[in-house]
Amino acid sequence: PQQRQVGLMGRTRLDNNAGMLFVFEHPAHQCFWMKNTLIPLSIAFLADDGSIVNIADMQPQALDLHCSQVPVRHALEVKQDGFRSKGIKPGMRITGGPLEPRH
């Protein structure tokens, strides 16, 4: 919970292939803001199967909320335009780690 609350606040840079995956215990409409966050980020809200529900661009220090369109348990923050530059769009699926299918 502490890491989730701090997120990427205070960082002055983020590598192109780096990010932070947020994992919540229960699906809910997850909302994020950029208080004390110094670099522009993009956030993807992910369904349990890893499919991208929606993506939002977030500006440094902004207090406006960016929320998932439906209840989700995962959100992935990357450097702004990190998804767009790789052709990643809503409806596509991200795999790996906690997003691996369970058999």
MMTF fields as JSON, N, C-alpha, C and O atoms, coordinates in Angstrom:
{
  "mmtfVersion": "1.0.0",
  "mmtfProducer": "UNKNOWN",
  "numBonds": 411,
  "numAtoms": 412,
  "numGroups": 103,
  "numChains": 1,
  "numModels": 1,
  "chainsPerModel": [1],
  "groupsPerChain": [103],
  "chainIdList": ["A"],
  "bondAtomList": [4, 2, 8, 6, 12, 10, 16, 14, 20, 18, 24, 22, 28, 26, 32, 30, 36, 34, 40, 38, 44, 42, 48, 46, 52, 50, 56, 54, 60, 58, 64, 62, 68, 66, 72, 70, 76, 74, 80, 78, 84, 82, 88, 86, 92, 90, 96, 94, 100, 98, 104, 102, 108, 106, 112, 110, 116, 114, 120, 118, 124, 122, 128, 126, 132, 130, 136, 134, 140, 138, 144, 142, 148, 146, 152, 150, 156, 154, 160, 158, 164, 162, 168, 166, 172, 170, 176, 174, 180, 178, 184, 182, 188, 186, 192, 190, 196, 194, 200, 198, 204, 202, 208, 206, 212, 210, 216, 214, 220, 218, 224, 222, 228, 226, 232, 230, 236, 234, 240, 238, 244, 242, 248, 246, 252, 250, 256, 254, 260, 258, 264, 262, 268, 266, 272, 270, 276, 274, 280, 278, 284, 282, 288, 286, 292, 290, 296, 294, 300, 298, 304, 302, 308, 306, 312, 310, 316, 314, 320, 318, 324, 322, 328, 326, 332, 330, 336, 334, 340, 338, 344, 342, 348, 346, 352, 350, 356, 354, 360, 358, 364, 362, 368, 366, 372, 370, 376, 374, 380, 378, 384, 382, 388, 386, 392, 390, 396, 394, 400, 398, 404, 402, 408, 406],
  "bondOrderList": [1, 1, 1, 1, 1, 1, 1, 1, 1, 1, 1, 1, 1, 1, 1, 1, 1, 1, 1, 1, 1, 1, 1, 1, 1, 1, 1, 1, 1, 1, 1, 1, 1, 1, 1, 1, 1, 1, 1, 1, 1, 1, 1, 1, 1, 1, 1, 1, 1, 1, 1, 1, 1, 1, 1, 1, 1, 1, 1, 1, 1, 1, 1, 1, 1, 1, 1, 1, 1, 1, 1, 1, 1, 1, 1, 1, 1, 1, 1, 1, 1, 1, 1, 1, 1, 1, 1, 1, 1, 1, 1, 1, 1, 1, 1, 1, 1, 1, 1, 1, 1, 1],
  "groupList": [{"groupName": "PRO", "atomNameList": ["N", "CA", "C", "O"], "elementList": ["N", "C", "C", "O"], "formalChargeList": [0, 0, 0, 0], "bondAtomList": [1, 0, 2, 1, 3, 2], "bondOrderList": [1, 1, 2], "singleLetterCode": "P", "chemCompType": "L-PEPTIDE LINKING"}, {"groupName": "GLN", "atomNameList": ["N", "CA", "C", "O"], "elementList": ["N", "C", "C", "O"], "formalChargeList": [0, 0, 0, 0], "bondAtomList": [1, 0, 2, 1, 3, 2], "bondOrderList": [1, 1, 2], "singleLetterCode": "Q", "chemCompType": "L-PEPTIDE LINKING"}, {"groupName": "ARG", "atomNameList": ["N", "CA", "C", "O"], "elementList": ["N", "C", "C", "O"], "formalChargeList": [0, 0, 0, 0], "bondAtomList": [1, 0, 2, 1, 3, 2], "bondOrderList": [1, 1, 2], "singleLetterCode": "R", "chemCompType": "L-PEPTIDE LINKING"}, {"groupName": "VAL", "atomNameList": ["N", "CA", "C", "O"], "elementList": ["N", "C", "C", "O"], "formalChargeList": [0, 0, 0, 0], "bondAtomList": [1, 0, 2, 1, 3, 2], "bondOrderList": [1, 1, 2], "singleLetterCode": "V", "chemCompType": "L-PEPTIDE LINKING"}, {"groupName": "GLY", "atomNameList": ["N", "CA", "C", "O"], "elementList": ["N", "C", "C", "O"], "formalChargeList": [0, 0, 0, 0], "bondAtomList": [1, 0, 2, 1, 3, 2], "bondOrderList": [1, 1, 2], "singleLetterCode": "G", "chemCompType": "PEPTIDE LINKING"}, {"groupName": "LEU", "atomNameList": ["N", "CA", "C", "O"], "elementList": ["N", "C", "C", "O"], "formalChargeList": [0, 0, 0, 0], "bondAtomList": [1, 0, 2, 1, 3, 2], "bondOrderList": [1, 1, 2], "singleLetterCode": "L", "chemCompType": "L-PEPTIDE LINKING"}, {"groupName": "MET", "atomNameList": ["N", "CA", "C", "O"], "elementList": ["N", "C", "C", "O"], "formalChargeList": [0, 0, 0, 0], "bondAtomList": [1, 0, 2, 1, 3, 2], "bondOrderList": [1, 1, 2], "singleLetterCode": "M", "chemCompType": "L-PEPTIDE LINKING"}, {"groupName": "THR", "atomNameList": ["N", "CA", "C", "O"], "elementList": ["N", "C", "C", "O"], "formalChargeList": [0, 0, 0, 0], "bondAtomList": [1, 0, 2, 1, 3, 2], "bondOrderList": [1, 1, 2], "singleLetterCode": "T", "chemCompType": "L-PEPTIDE LINKING"}, {"groupName": "ASP", "atomNameList": ["N", "CA", "C", "O"], "elementList": ["N", "C", "C", "O"], "formalChargeList": [0, 0, 0, 0], "bondAtomList": [1, 0, 2, 1, 3, 2], "bondOrderList": [1, 1, 2], "singleLetterCode": "D", "chemCompType": "L-PEPTIDE LINKING"}, {"groupName": "ASN", "atomNameList": ["N", "CA", "C", "O"], "elementList": ["N", "C", "C", "O"], "formalChargeList": [0, 0, 0, 0], "bondAtomList": [1, 0, 2, 1, 3, 2], "bondOrderList": [1, 1, 2], "singleLetterCode": "N", "chemCompType": "L-PEPTIDE LINKING"}, {"groupName": "ALA", "atomNameList": ["N", "CA", "C", "O"], "elementList": ["N", "C", "C", "O"], "formalChargeList": [0, 0, 0, 0], "bondAtomList": [1, 0, 2, 1, 3, 2], "bondOrderList": [1, 1, 2], "singleLetterCode": "A", "chemCompType": "L-PEPTIDE LINKING"}, {"groupName": "PHE", "atomNameList": ["N", "CA", "C", "O"], "elementList": ["N", "C", "C", "O"], "formalChargeList": [0, 0, 0, 0], "bondAtomList": [1, 0, 2, 1, 3, 2], "bondOrderList": [1, 1, 2], "singleLetterCode": "F", "chemCompType": "L-PEPTIDE LINKING"}, {"groupName": "GLU", "atomNameList": ["N", "CA", "C", "O"], "elementList": ["N", "C", "C", "O"], "formalChargeList": [0, 0, 0, 0], "bondAtomList": [1, 0, 2, 1, 3, 2], "bondOrderList": [1, 1, 2], "singleLetterCode": "E", "chemCompType": "L-PEPTIDE LINKING"}, {"groupName": "HIS", "atomNameList": ["N", "CA", "C", "O"], "elementList": ["N", "C", "C", "O"], "formalChargeList": [0, 0, 0, 0], "bondAtomList": [1, 0, 2, 1, 3, 2], "bondOrderList": [1, 1, 2], "singleLetterCode": "H", "chemCompType": "L-PEPTIDE LINKING"}, {"groupName": "CYS", "atomNameList": ["N", "CA", "C", "O"], "elementList": ["N", "C", "C", "O"], "formalChargeList": [0, 0, 0, 0], "bondAtomList": [1, 0, 2, 1, 3, 2], "bondOrderList": [1, 1, 2], "singleLetterCode": "C", "chemCompType": "L-PEPTIDE LINKING"}, {"groupName": "TRP", "atomNameList": ["N", "CA", "C", "O"], "elementList": ["N", "C", "C", "O"], "formalChargeList": [0, 0, 0, 0], "bondAtomList": [1, 0, 2, 1, 3, 2], "bondOrderList": [1, 1, 2], "singleLetterCode": "W", "chemCompType": "L-PEPTIDE LINKING"}, {"groupName": "LYS", "atomNameList": ["N", "CA", "C", "O"], "elementList": ["N", "C", "C", "O"], "formalChargeList": [0, 0, 0, 0], "bondAtomList": [1, 0, 2, 1, 3, 2], "bondOrderList": [1, 1, 2], "singleLetterCode": "K", "chemCompType": "L-PEPTIDE LINKING"}, {"groupName": "ILE", "atomNameList": ["N", "CA", "C", "O"], "elementList": ["N", "C", "C", "O"], "formalChargeList": [0, 0, 0, 0], "bondAtomList": [1, 0, 2, 1, 3, 2], "bondOrderList": [1, 1, 2], "singleLetterCode": "I", "chemCompType": "L-PEPTIDE LINKING"}, {"groupName": "SER", "atomNameList": ["N", "CA", "C", "O"], "elementList": ["N", "C", "C", "O"], "formalChargeList": [0, 0, 0, 0], "bondAtomList": [1, 0, 2, 1, 3, 2], "bondOrderList": [1, 1, 2], "singleLetterCode": "S", "chemCompType": "L-PEPTIDE LINKING"}],
  "groupTypeList": [0, 1, 1, 2, 1, 3, 4, 5, 6, 4, 2, 7, 2, 5, 8, 9, 9, 10, 4, 6, 5, 11, 3, 11, 12, 13, 0, 10, 13, 1, 14, 11, 15, 6, 16, 9, 7, 5, 17, 0, 5, 18, 17, 10, 11, 5, 10, 8, 8, 4, 18, 17, 3, 9, 17, 10, 8, 6, 1, 0, 1, 10, 5, 8, 5, 13, 14, 18, 1, 3, 0, 3, 2, 13, 10, 5, 12, 3, 16, 1, 8, 4, 11, 2, 18, 16, 4, 17, 16, 0, 4, 6, 2, 17, 7, 4, 4, 0, 5, 12, 0, 2, 13],
  "groupIdList": [1, 2, 3, 4, 5, 6, 7, 8, 9, 10, 11, 12, 13, 14, 15, 16, 17, 18, 19, 20, 21, 22, 23, 24, 25, 26, 27, 28, 29, 30, 31, 32, 33, 34, 35, 36, 37, 38, 39, 40, 41, 42, 43, 44, 45, 46, 47, 48, 49, 50, 51, 52, 53, 54, 55, 56, 57, 58, 59, 60, 61, 62, 63, 64, 65, 66, 67, 68, 69, 70, 71, 72, 73, 74, 75, 76, 77, 78, 79, 80, 81, 82, 83, 84, 85, 86, 87, 88, 89, 90, 91, 92, 93, 94, 95, 96, 97, 98, 99, 100, 101, 102, 103],
  "secStructList": [7, 2, 2, 2, 2, 2, 6, 6, 6, 6, 7, 1, 7, 7, 7, 6, 6, 7, 3, 3, 3, 3, 3, 3, 3, 3, 3, 3, 7, 7, 3, 3, 7, 7, 6, 6, 7, 7, 1, 7, 3, 3, 3, 3, 3, 3, 7, 6, 6, 1, 5, 3, 3, 3, 3, 3, 3, 3, 7, 6, 6, 7, 7, 7, 7, 3, 3, 7, 1, 1, 7, 3, 3, 3, 3, 3, 3, 3, 3, 6, 6, 6, 6, 4, 4, 4, 6, 7, 7, 6, 6, 7, 5, 7, 7, 1, 4, 4, 4, 1, 7, 7, 7],
  "xCoordList": [0.808, 0.0, 0.846, 0.483, 1.977, 2.831, 3.443, 3.423, 3.994, 4.566, 3.497, 3.759, 2.311, 1.213, 0.852, 0.569, 0.859, 0.51, 1.557, 1.202, 2.827, 3.907, 4.051, 4.287, 3.911, 4.011, 5.317, 6.392, 5.222, 6.419, 6.661, 7.368, 6.074, 6.279, 7.754, 8.488, 8.18, 9.523, 10.598, 11.704, 10.315, 11.328, 11.508, 10.552, 12.734, 13.019, 13.19, 13.249, 13.271, 13.379, 12.852, 12.746, 12.527, 12.048, 12.535, 12.314, 13.188, 13.683, 12.53, 11.402, 12.819, 11.788, 11.074, 9.878, 11.755, 11.129, 10.839, 10.776, 10.665, 10.37, 8.975, 8.396, 8.455, 7.153, 6.838, 7.7, 5.596, 5.155, 3.789, 2.86, 3.681, 2.415, 1.767, 2.378, 0.54, -0.233, -1.196, -1.922, -1.205, -2.086, -2.961, -2.457, -4.267, -5.232, -5.904, -6.009, -6.352, -6.953, -8.283, -8.589, -9.075, -10.418, -10.66, -10.143, -11.433, -11.779, -12.563, -13.459, -12.216, -12.915, -12.584, -11.675, -13.316, -12.948, -11.714, -11.828, -10.544, -9.279, -9.019, -9.195, -8.599, -8.306, -6.911, -6.494, -6.209, -4.849, -4.757, -5.486, -3.849, -3.521, -2.007, -1.303, -1.505, -0.059, 0.578, 1.654, -0.073, 0.497, 1.917, 2.152, 2.848, 4.262, 4.942, 6.01, 4.345, 4.956, 5.535, 4.823, 6.82, 7.559, 7.702, 8.112, 7.376, 7.534, 6.173, 5.337, 5.941, 4.668, 4.563, 5.522, 3.402, 3.179, 1.948, 1.078, 1.892, 0.678, 0.305, 1.177, -0.992, -1.462, -2.443, -3.328, -2.277, -3.202, -3.91, -3.273, -5.228, -6.024, -6.315, -6.76, -6.06, -6.059, -7.106, -7.244, -7.834, -8.751, -7.931, -6.721, -8.571, -7.849, -7.119, -6.112, -7.609, -6.935, -5.805, -5.195, -5.52, -4.444, -4.866, -4.051, -6.139, -6.578, -6.697, -7.144, -6.285, -6.274, -7.682, -8.266, -8.212, -9.547, -9.489, -10.242, -8.6, -8.406, -7.014, -6.39, -6.549, -5.24, -5.457, -6.26, -4.736, -4.818, -3.413, -2.514, -3.229, -1.981, -2.152, -3.201, -1.111, -1.175, -0.012, 1.125, -0.306, 0.694, 1.29, 0.592, 2.587, 3.243, 2.502, 2.012, 2.433, 1.897, 0.388, -0.16, -0.286, -1.723, -2.525, -2.169, -3.6, -4.437, -5.731, -6.552, -5.921, -7.131, -7.012, -5.913, -8.154, -8.176, -8.268, -8.953, -7.566, -7.613, -8.076, -7.39, -9.253, -9.892, -10.134, -10.224, -10.236, -10.586, -12.056, -12.873, -12.381, -13.758, -14.653, -15.873, -14.043, -14.763, -13.941, -12.776, -14.509, -13.722, -12.56, -12.752, -11.354, -10.149, -9.337, -9.554, -8.395, -7.464, -6.036, -5.17, -5.771, -4.394, -4.333, -5.242, -3.224, -2.93, -1.424, -0.643, -1.028, 0.389, 0.756, 0.199, 1.711, 2.21, 3.542, 4.415, 3.684, 4.939, 5.173, 4.309, 6.355, 6.676, 5.612, 5.165, 5.213, 4.169, 4.522, 5.666, 3.558, 3.661, 4.33, 4.555, 4.654, 5.285, 4.403, 4.907, 3.103, 2.193, 2.041, 2.17, 1.767, 1.532, 2.727, 2.557, 3.941, 5.136, 5.36, 6.069, 4.759, 4.881, 3.617, 3.492, 2.685, 1.46, 0.489, -0.395, 0.634, -0.237, -1.49, -1.417, -2.656, -3.946, -4.929, -4.715, -6.023, -7.087, -7.569, -7.667, -7.866, -8.301, -7.167, -7.406, -5.93, -4.775, -4.559, -5.126, -3.736, -3.521, -2.051, -1.157, -1.826, -0.494, -0.399, -1.337, 0.741, 0.909, 2.171, 3.019, 2.271, 3.436, 3.083, 2.079, 3.901, 3.713, 2.317, 1.811, 1.683, 0.339, -0.735, -1.88, -0.381, -1.359, -1.304, -2.011, -0.472, -0.39, -1.683, -2.216, -2.181, -3.391, -3.129, -2.063, -4.11, -3.992, -4.624, -5.738, -3.906, -4.454, -4.809, -5.286],
  "yCoordList": [-1.226, 0.0, 1.282, 2.264, 1.273, 2.463, 2.744, 3.886, 1.712, 1.891, 2.364, 3.212, 1.825, 2.206, 3.674, 4.387, 4.126, 5.515, 6.481, 7.542, 6.134, 7.005, 6.912, 7.923, 5.716, 5.545, 6.093, 5.782, 6.905, 7.481, 8.934, 9.674, 9.336, 10.698, 10.968, 10.083, 12.181, 12.624, 12.225, 12.763, 11.309, 10.91, 12.023, 12.696, 12.194, 13.215, 12.605, 13.329, 11.26, 10.596, 9.177, 8.609, 8.63, 7.258, 6.697, 7.309, 5.552, 4.94, 4.612, 4.391, 4.581, 4.335, 3.008, 2.921, 1.988, 0.674, 0.337, -0.837, 1.351, 1.152, 1.678, 2.427, 1.286, 1.757, 1.197, 0.624, 1.37, 0.843, 0.22, 0.848, -1.037, -1.754, -1.647, -1.988, -1.178, -1.082, -2.263, -2.5, -3.003, -4.147, -3.883, -3.669, -3.901, -3.664, -4.986, -5.891, -5.091, -6.33, -6.644, -7.805, -5.604, -5.809, -4.887, -3.771, -5.335, -4.451, -3.234, -3.356, -2.072, -0.825, 0.177, -0.046, 1.268, 2.368, 3.014, 3.75, 2.743, 3.248, 4.631, 4.848, 5.562, 6.931, 7.333, 6.998, 8.06, 8.515, 10.007, 10.55, 10.664, 12.057, 12.173, 11.184, 13.371, 13.554, 14.445, 15.0, 14.585, 15.389, 14.914, 13.722, 15.846, 15.576, 14.652, 14.107, 14.477, 13.669, 14.635, 15.485, 14.5, 15.512, 15.223, 16.103, 14.023, 13.675, 13.308, 12.727, 13.638, 13.287, 11.767, 11.111, 11.23, 9.793, 9.469, 10.314, 8.236, 7.666, 6.492, 5.794, 6.274, 5.178, 4.328, 4.849, 3.01, 2.061, 1.33, 0.813, 1.291, 0.536, -0.822, -0.905, -1.894, -3.241, -4.141, -4.168, -4.871, -5.896, -7.059, -7.118, -7.977, -9.099, -9.96, -10.586, -10.001, -10.803, -10.028, -10.534, -8.798, -7.99, -7.1, -6.342, -7.178, -6.311, -4.871, -4.608, -3.956, -2.537, -1.972, -2.008, -1.459, -0.862, 0.542, 0.879, 1.358, 2.718, 3.21, 2.7, 4.215, 4.832, 6.324, 6.922, 6.927, 8.375, 8.955, 8.331, 10.147, 10.893, 11.823, 12.444, 11.916, 12.709, 13.696, 13.34, 14.923, 15.996, 16.149, 15.966, 16.488, 16.655, 17.632, 18.67, 17.285, 18.125, 18.39, 19.095, 17.855, 18.118, 17.359, 16.247, 17.975, 17.371, 16.785, 16.268, 16.863, 16.275, 14.754, 14.202, 14.09, 12.639, 11.976, 12.46, 10.859, 10.003, 8.64, 7.997, 8.2, 7.022, 5.943, 6.213, 4.718, 3.598, 3.732, 4.218, 3.302, 3.387, 2.325, 2.481, 1.246, 0.158, -0.267, 0.118, -1.043, -1.527, -2.415, -3.325, -2.14, -2.903, -3.138, -2.49, -4.078, -4.334, -3.944, -3.98, -3.564, -3.261, -1.946, -1.591, -1.238, -0.03, -0.003, -0.345, 0.404, 0.442, 1.853, 2.377, 2.471, 3.797, 3.668, 2.906, 4.427, 4.505, 5.962, 6.816, 6.226, 7.555, 7.956, 7.125, 9.223, 9.662, 9.317, 9.476, 8.859, 8.39, 7.03, 6.547, 6.402, 5.088, 4.029, 3.143, 4.108, 3.154, 3.506, 2.643, 4.769, 5.232, 4.941, 4.512, 5.177, 4.981, 3.513, 3.214, 2.607, 1.174, 0.63, -0.576, 1.526, 1.1, 0.388, -0.328, 0.567, -0.09, 0.752, 1.952, 0.091, 0.787, 0.015, -1.162, 0.687, -0.024, -1.222, -1.165, -2.3, -3.536, -4.534, -5.741, -4.042, -4.941, -5.562, -5.109, -6.599, -7.328, -7.308, -7.512, -7.06, -7.089, -8.376, -8.734, -9.076, -10.316, -10.243, -9.369, -11.183, -11.272, -11.013, -10.365, -11.514, -11.288, -11.631, -12.713, -10.718, -11.015, -11.078, -11.431, -10.742, -10.772, -12.069, -12.213, -13.018, -14.311, -15.086, -15.078, -15.756, -16.574, -17.662, -18.278, -17.877, -18.931, -20.198, -20.177, -21.311, -22.593, -23.458, -24.578],
  "zCoordList": [0.0, 0.0, 0.0, -0.649, 0.731, 0.778, -0.586, -1.045, -1.249, -2.585, -3.557, -4.411, -3.432, -4.313, -4.099, -5.061, -2.863, -2.562, -3.115, -3.628, -3.019, -3.486, -5.005, -5.667, -5.559, -7.006, -7.549, -7.036, -8.58, -9.217, -8.791, -9.474, -7.666, -7.158, -6.909, -6.469, -7.187, -6.861, -7.851, -7.796, -8.745, -9.738, -10.767, -11.153, -11.194, -12.206, -13.589, -14.583, -13.663, -14.962, -14.842, -13.754, -16.002, -16.088, -17.415, -18.46, -17.391, -18.618, -19.561, -19.121, -20.85, -21.866, -21.684, -21.962, -21.235, -21.081, -19.626, -19.259, -18.803, -17.38, -17.078, -17.865, -15.956, -15.522, -14.149, -13.483, -13.737, -12.45, -12.627, -13.135, -12.195, -12.227, -10.857, -9.844, -10.831, -9.598, -9.566, -10.532, -8.461, -8.299, -7.073, -5.971, -7.281, -6.207, -5.834, -6.662, -4.598, -4.112, -4.787, -5.057, -5.059, -5.593, -6.782, -6.81, -7.756, -8.875, -8.382, -7.547, -8.905, -8.584, -9.68, -10.48, -9.716, -10.612, -9.986, -9.006, -10.545, -10.012, -10.6, -11.799, -9.75, -10.196, -9.711, -8.602, -10.576, -10.284, -10.553, -11.384, -9.838, -10.087, -10.103, -9.898, -10.345, -10.53, -9.461, -9.682, -8.316, -7.241, -6.937, -6.741, -6.899, -6.606, -7.618, -7.338, -8.766, -9.829, -10.854, -11.388, -11.122, -11.877, -13.369, -14.126, -13.8, -15.214, -15.81, -15.118, -17.075, -17.704, -17.878, -18.284, -17.57, -17.629, -18.458, -18.665, -18.925, -19.489, -18.605, -18.086, -18.434, -17.602, -18.391, -19.069, -18.295, -18.904, -17.778, -16.859, -17.857, -16.896, -17.519, -18.664, -16.754, -17.3, -16.644, -15.421, -17.476, -16.983, -16.434, -16.654, -15.727, -15.127, -16.156, -15.827, -17.393, -18.422, -19.109, -20.051, -18.643, -19.208, -20.357, -20.882, -20.762, -21.857, -21.363, -20.247, -22.225, -21.865, -22.014, -23.097, -20.928, -20.904, -21.475, -22.388, -20.94, -21.44, -21.047, -20.116, -21.788, -21.564, -21.402, -22.118, -20.458, -20.246, -20.149, -19.585, -20.7, -20.538, -19.344, -19.174, -18.518, -17.294, -17.265, -17.576, -16.893, -16.863, -15.464, -14.467, -15.391, -14.094, -13.187, -13.632, -11.928, -10.85, -10.958, -10.111, -11.958, -12.139, -11.083, -10.692, -10.636, -9.605, -10.163, -9.406, -11.491, -12.068, -12.024, -12.085, -11.919, -11.807, -13.17, -14.07, -13.303, -14.489, -13.988, -13.194, -14.459, -13.893, -14.939, -16.137, -14.448, -15.328, -15.722, -14.94, -16.929, -17.421, -16.81, -16.763, -16.343, -15.681, -14.462, -14.353, -13.552, -12.415, -12.883, -13.689, -12.368, -12.699, -11.435, -10.411, -11.524, -10.42, -10.748, -9.874, -12.02, -12.436, -13.208, -13.959, -12.992, -13.766, -13.999, -13.111, -15.195, -15.556, -15.996, -16.961, -15.271, -15.626, -16.341, -15.927, -17.422, -18.177, -18.546, -18.352, -19.081, -19.593, -20.624, -21.414, -20.609, -21.532, -22.974, -23.399, -23.694, -25.082, -25.187, -26.297, -24.07, -24.088, -24.736, -25.425, -24.524, -25.165, -26.638, -27.506, -26.914, -28.292, -29.194, -30.335, -28.679, -29.501, -29.871, -30.832, -29.114, -29.397, -30.077, -30.288, -30.418, -31.081, -30.155, -30.627, -28.85, -27.871, -27.677, -27.415, -27.811, -27.766, -26.898, -26.607, -26.477, -25.755, -26.569, -27.794, -25.858, -26.493, -26.648, -26.697, -26.726, -26.796, -25.419, -24.425, -25.377, -24.135, -23.729, -24.551, -22.45, -21.857, -21.041, -20.328, -21.147, -20.393, -19.554, -19.738, -18.63, -17.77, -16.326, -16.029, -15.433, -14.003, -13.54, -13.836, -12.814, -12.27, -13.36, -13.075, -14.598, -15.684, -16.48, -17.478, -16.049, -16.74, -16.488, -15.378, -17.532, -17.323, -16.286, -16.259, -15.452, -14.432, -14.958, -15.481, -14.819, -15.299, -14.123, -14.303]
}
